[in-house]
């Protein structure tokens, strides 16, 4: 998300309790949040649900934004976490409905190559997070938030070399989960 200095300033003042700044901040970031969620979730309605969750999380947690890094970095993390939570929730609901109803919906992995690859990646990320959460966080910051290694190291409070190592290990893990078709 390419956010400007004005948005950073709105975030700082909103974090200090200024409700007008918070309202303006949410208005300005909404289009970027929706676009970012659409990159992660294949269906528009799902992306919009994740975007609303993200905006709500920003409003509830803006006081936690310390201003040590750019607001866009903080927002990336919140957005990715909300999109992944929405995905998990949709997956859980889908499996609950599948138990109640006979299989009527086509598997999206067979319907759309693009949607399938995104869903496969989200599944792989979920497995990584369950097994090795420290690797998952580094991978999200690099490959989804597109931060450079120094920013990742700063965000995680680790040396740059450790950040690079975690990202490398995470990519190997995800590739193993996705299988040979994705190499």
mmCIF file of C-alpha atoms in Angstrom:
data_model
loop_
_atom_site.group_PDB
_atom_site.id
_atom_site.type_symbol
_atom_site.label_atom_id
_atom_site.label_comp_id
_atom_site.label_asym_id
_atom_site.label_seq_id
_atom_site.Cartn_x
_atom_site.Cartn_y
_atom_site.Cartn_z
ATOM 1 C CA UNK A 1 0.000 0.000 0.000
ATOM 2 C CA UNK A 2 1.465 3.260 -1.085
ATOM 3 C CA UNK A 3 0.360 5.611 1.654
ATOM 4 C CA UNK A 4 1.683 9.132 1.988
ATOM 5 C CA UNK A 5 3.016 11.255 4.838
ATOM 6 C CA UNK A 6 -0.435 12.763 5.441
ATOM 7 C CA UNK A 7 -1.800 9.307 6.223
ATOM 8 C CA UNK A 8 1.128 8.674 8.588
ATOM 9 C CA UNK A 9 0.310 11.932 10.379
ATOM 10 C CA UNK A 10 -3.399 11.045 10.584
ATOM 11 C CA UNK A 11 -2.431 7.683 12.083
ATOM 12 C CA UNK A 12 -0.198 9.326 14.691
ATOM 13 C CA UNK A 13 -2.905 11.773 15.774
ATOM 14 C CA UNK A 14 -5.588 9.053 15.697
ATOM 15 C CA UNK A 15 -3.352 6.880 17.903
ATOM 16 C CA UNK A 16 -3.331 9.738 20.408
ATOM 17 C CA UNK A 17 -7.138 9.679 20.568
ATOM 18 C CA UNK A 18 -8.226 12.187 17.902
ATOM 19 C CA UNK A 19 -11.542 10.778 16.617
ATOM 20 C CA UNK A 20 -11.724 13.097 13.596
ATOM 21 C CA UNK A 21 -8.290 11.944 12.470
ATOM 22 C CA UNK A 22 -9.396 8.336 12.876
ATOM 23 C CA UNK A 23 -12.477 8.907 10.713
ATOM 24 C CA UNK A 24 -10.431 10.588 8.006
ATOM 25 C CA UNK A 25 -7.763 7.893 8.224
ATOM 26 C CA UNK A 26 -10.327 5.114 7.734
ATOM 27 C CA UNK A 27 -11.872 6.957 4.781
ATOM 28 C CA UNK A 28 -8.489 7.366 3.099
ATOM 29 C CA UNK A 29 -7.203 3.829 3.608
ATOM 30 C CA UNK A 30 -10.407 1.959 2.710
ATOM 31 C CA UNK A 31 -9.753 1.683 -1.078
ATOM 32 C CA UNK A 32 -6.190 0.441 -0.479
ATOM 33 C CA UNK A 33 -7.359 -2.060 2.123
ATOM 34 C CA UNK A 34 -10.005 -3.456 -0.251
ATOM 35 C CA UNK A 35 -7.456 -3.777 -3.079
ATOM 36 C CA UNK A 36 -4.991 -5.542 -0.798
ATOM 37 C CA UNK A 37 -7.671 -7.957 0.457
ATOM 38 C CA UNK A 38 -8.665 -8.714 -3.147
ATOM 39 C CA UNK A 39 -5.065 -9.777 -3.808
ATOM 40 C CA UNK A 40 -5.353 -12.331 -1.007
ATOM 41 C CA UNK A 41 -8.926 -13.590 -1.351
ATOM 42 C CA UNK A 42 -10.311 -14.711 -4.724
ATOM 43 C CA UNK A 43 -13.927 -13.587 -4.327
ATOM 44 C CA UNK A 44 -14.942 -9.938 -4.037
ATOM 45 C CA UNK A 45 -17.457 -10.506 -1.220
ATOM 46 C CA UNK A 46 -14.820 -12.309 0.844
ATOM 47 C CA UNK A 47 -12.327 -9.515 0.213
ATOM 48 C CA UNK A 48 -14.908 -6.904 1.232
ATOM 49 C CA UNK A 49 -15.633 -8.831 4.444
ATOM 50 C CA UNK A 50 -11.911 -8.956 5.233
ATOM 51 C CA UNK A 51 -11.569 -5.245 4.416
ATOM 52 C CA UNK A 52 -14.378 -4.349 6.833
ATOM 53 C CA UNK A 53 -12.737 -6.492 9.509
ATOM 54 C CA UNK A 54 -9.455 -4.707 8.814
ATOM 55 C CA UNK A 55 -10.988 -1.243 9.140
ATOM 56 C CA UNK A 56 -12.679 -2.295 12.377
ATOM 57 C CA UNK A 57 -9.376 -3.680 13.687
ATOM 58 C CA UNK A 58 -7.607 -0.432 12.788
ATOM 59 C CA UNK A 59 -10.270 1.599 14.594
ATOM 60 C CA UNK A 60 -10.113 -0.625 17.683
ATOM 61 C CA UNK A 61 -6.327 -0.924 17.811
ATOM 62 C CA UNK A 62 -5.033 2.403 16.502
ATOM 63 C CA UNK A 63 -3.843 3.282 20.006
ATOM 64 C CA UNK A 64 -1.336 0.406 19.654
ATOM 65 C CA UNK A 65 0.281 2.067 16.638
ATOM 66 C CA UNK A 66 3.476 3.431 18.139
ATOM 67 C CA UNK A 67 4.819 5.208 15.068
ATOM 68 C CA UNK A 68 8.146 3.312 15.175
ATOM 69 C CA UNK A 69 7.572 2.243 11.584
ATOM 70 C CA UNK A 70 5.440 3.676 8.817
ATOM 71 C CA UNK A 71 1.696 3.309 9.247
ATOM 72 C CA UNK A 72 1.553 1.411 5.939
ATOM 73 C CA UNK A 73 3.722 -1.350 7.413
ATOM 74 C CA UNK A 74 1.448 -1.682 10.440
ATOM 75 C CA UNK A 75 -1.617 -1.600 8.200
ATOM 76 C CA UNK A 76 -0.192 -4.335 5.935
ATOM 77 C CA UNK A 77 0.148 -6.658 8.900
ATOM 78 C CA UNK A 78 -3.367 -5.928 10.163
ATOM 79 C CA UNK A 79 -4.802 -6.406 6.650
ATOM 80 C CA UNK A 80 -3.038 -9.713 6.037
ATOM 81 C CA UNK A 81 -4.042 -11.034 9.446
ATOM 82 C CA UNK A 82 -7.679 -10.066 8.888
ATOM 83 C CA UNK A 83 -7.711 -11.623 5.405
ATOM 84 C CA UNK A 84 -6.251 -14.844 6.757
ATOM 85 C CA UNK A 85 -8.766 -14.868 9.624
ATOM 86 C CA UNK A 86 -11.612 -14.333 7.145
ATOM 87 C CA UNK A 87 -10.280 -17.191 5.024
ATOM 88 C CA UNK A 88 -10.134 -19.520 8.046
ATOM 89 C CA UNK A 89 -13.659 -18.538 9.051
ATOM 90 C CA UNK A 90 -15.007 -19.122 5.533
ATOM 91 C CA UNK A 91 -13.214 -22.457 5.353
ATOM 92 C CA UNK A 92 -14.677 -23.526 8.703
ATOM 93 C CA UNK A 93 -18.194 -22.441 7.693
ATOM 94 C CA UNK A 94 -17.832 -24.262 4.408
ATOM 95 C CA UNK A 95 -16.818 -27.501 6.088
ATOM 96 C CA UNK A 96 -19.706 -27.188 8.573
ATOM 97 C CA UNK A 97 -22.160 -26.683 5.713
ATOM 98 C CA UNK A 98 -20.635 -29.568 3.783
ATOM 99 C CA UNK A 99 -21.485 -31.868 6.683
ATOM 100 C CA UNK A 100 -25.115 -30.713 6.597
ATOM 101 C CA UNK A 101 -25.663 -30.633 2.837
ATOM 102 C CA UNK A 102 -24.700 -32.949 0.018
ATOM 103 C CA UNK A 103 -21.800 -31.688 -2.119
ATOM 104 C CA UNK A 104 -23.393 -29.192 -4.523
ATOM 105 C CA UNK A 105 -20.750 -26.553 -5.048
ATOM 106 C CA UNK A 106 -17.833 -27.127 -7.384
ATOM 107 C CA UNK A 107 -14.416 -27.116 -5.787
ATOM 108 C CA UNK A 108 -12.962 -23.637 -6.565
ATOM 109 C CA UNK A 109 -9.538 -25.209 -6.991
ATOM 110 C CA UNK A 110 -10.823 -26.998 -10.073
ATOM 111 C CA UNK A 111 -12.886 -24.069 -11.370
ATOM 112 C CA UNK A 112 -10.287 -21.312 -11.419
ATOM 113 C CA UNK A 113 -6.555 -21.702 -11.634
ATOM 114 C CA UNK A 114 -6.042 -18.247 -10.131
ATOM 115 C CA UNK A 115 -8.476 -18.771 -7.255
ATOM 116 C CA UNK A 116 -7.135 -22.259 -6.650
ATOM 117 C CA UNK A 117 -3.544 -21.110 -6.398
ATOM 118 C CA UNK A 118 -4.505 -18.392 -3.943
ATOM 119 C CA UNK A 119 -6.503 -20.844 -1.834
ATOM 120 C CA UNK A 120 -3.671 -23.359 -1.937
ATOM 121 C CA UNK A 121 -1.248 -20.680 -0.795
ATOM 122 C CA UNK A 122 -3.545 -19.648 2.057
ATOM 123 C CA UNK A 123 -3.782 -23.315 3.112
ATOM 124 C CA UNK A 124 0.009 -23.597 3.011
ATOM 125 C CA UNK A 125 0.374 -20.378 5.030
ATOM 126 C CA UNK A 126 -2.107 -21.703 7.579
ATOM 127 C CA UNK A 127 -0.057 -24.918 7.936
ATOM 128 C CA UNK A 128 3.156 -22.899 8.280
ATOM 129 C CA UNK A 129 1.621 -20.642 10.918
ATOM 130 C CA UNK A 130 0.393 -23.634 12.919
ATOM 131 C CA UNK A 131 3.755 -25.407 12.706
ATOM 132 C CA UNK A 132 6.280 -22.529 12.714
ATOM 133 C CA UNK A 133 4.660 -19.150 13.474
ATOM 134 C CA UNK A 134 7.966 -17.239 13.587
ATOM 135 C CA UNK A 135 8.641 -18.286 9.987
ATOM 136 C CA UNK A 136 5.100 -17.391 8.902
ATOM 137 C CA UNK A 137 5.357 -13.843 10.215
ATOM 138 C CA UNK A 138 8.631 -13.217 8.378
ATOM 139 C CA UNK A 139 7.215 -14.646 5.134
ATOM 140 C CA UNK A 140 4.067 -12.512 5.341
ATOM 141 C CA UNK A 141 6.136 -9.375 5.844
ATOM 142 C CA UNK A 142 8.368 -10.172 2.848
ATOM 143 C CA UNK A 143 6.138 -11.824 0.255
ATOM 144 C CA UNK A 144 2.759 -10.285 1.033
ATOM 145 C CA UNK A 145 3.606 -6.935 2.615
ATOM 146 C CA UNK A 146 6.656 -6.614 0.344
ATOM 147 C CA UNK A 147 8.897 -5.119 3.023
ATOM 148 C CA UNK A 148 12.650 -5.147 2.570
ATOM 149 C CA UNK A 149 14.817 -7.307 4.824
ATOM 150 C CA UNK A 150 15.910 -4.412 7.051
ATOM 151 C CA UNK A 151 12.298 -3.404 7.727
ATOM 152 C CA UNK A 152 11.396 -7.020 8.498
ATOM 153 C CA UNK A 153 14.318 -7.355 10.893
ATOM 154 C CA UNK A 154 13.298 -4.115 12.600
ATOM 155 C CA UNK A 155 9.646 -5.154 12.806
ATOM 156 C CA UNK A 156 10.505 -8.549 14.310
ATOM 157 C CA UNK A 157 13.391 -7.310 16.456
ATOM 158 C CA UNK A 158 15.900 -9.744 14.930
ATOM 159 C CA UNK A 159 19.120 -9.398 12.907
ATOM 160 C CA UNK A 160 18.795 -9.064 9.112
ATOM 161 C CA UNK A 161 20.530 -12.417 8.586
ATOM 162 C CA UNK A 162 17.983 -14.147 10.828
ATOM 163 C CA UNK A 163 15.147 -12.517 8.887
ATOM 164 C CA UNK A 164 16.596 -13.780 5.599
ATOM 165 C CA UNK A 165 17.026 -17.260 7.046
ATOM 166 C CA UNK A 166 13.435 -17.385 8.327
ATOM 167 C CA UNK A 167 12.078 -16.268 4.970
ATOM 168 C CA UNK A 168 14.166 -18.879 3.145
ATOM 169 C CA UNK A 169 12.997 -21.633 5.519
ATOM 170 C CA UNK A 170 9.384 -20.489 5.222
ATOM 171 C CA UNK A 171 9.519 -20.546 1.417
ATOM 172 C CA UNK A 172 10.946 -24.078 1.479
ATOM 173 C CA UNK A 173 8.174 -25.162 3.851
ATOM 174 C CA UNK A 174 5.443 -23.627 1.698
ATOM 175 C CA UNK A 175 6.899 -25.192 -1.459
ATOM 176 C CA UNK A 176 6.912 -28.593 0.254
ATOM 177 C CA UNK A 177 3.251 -28.166 1.263
ATOM 178 C CA UNK A 178 2.240 -27.001 -2.244
ATOM 179 C CA UNK A 179 4.098 -29.850 -3.931
ATOM 180 C CA UNK A 180 5.941 -30.219 -7.213
ATOM 181 C CA UNK A 181 3.277 -28.469 -9.305
ATOM 182 C CA UNK A 182 4.242 -25.106 -7.794
ATOM 183 C CA UNK A 183 8.033 -25.203 -8.146
#
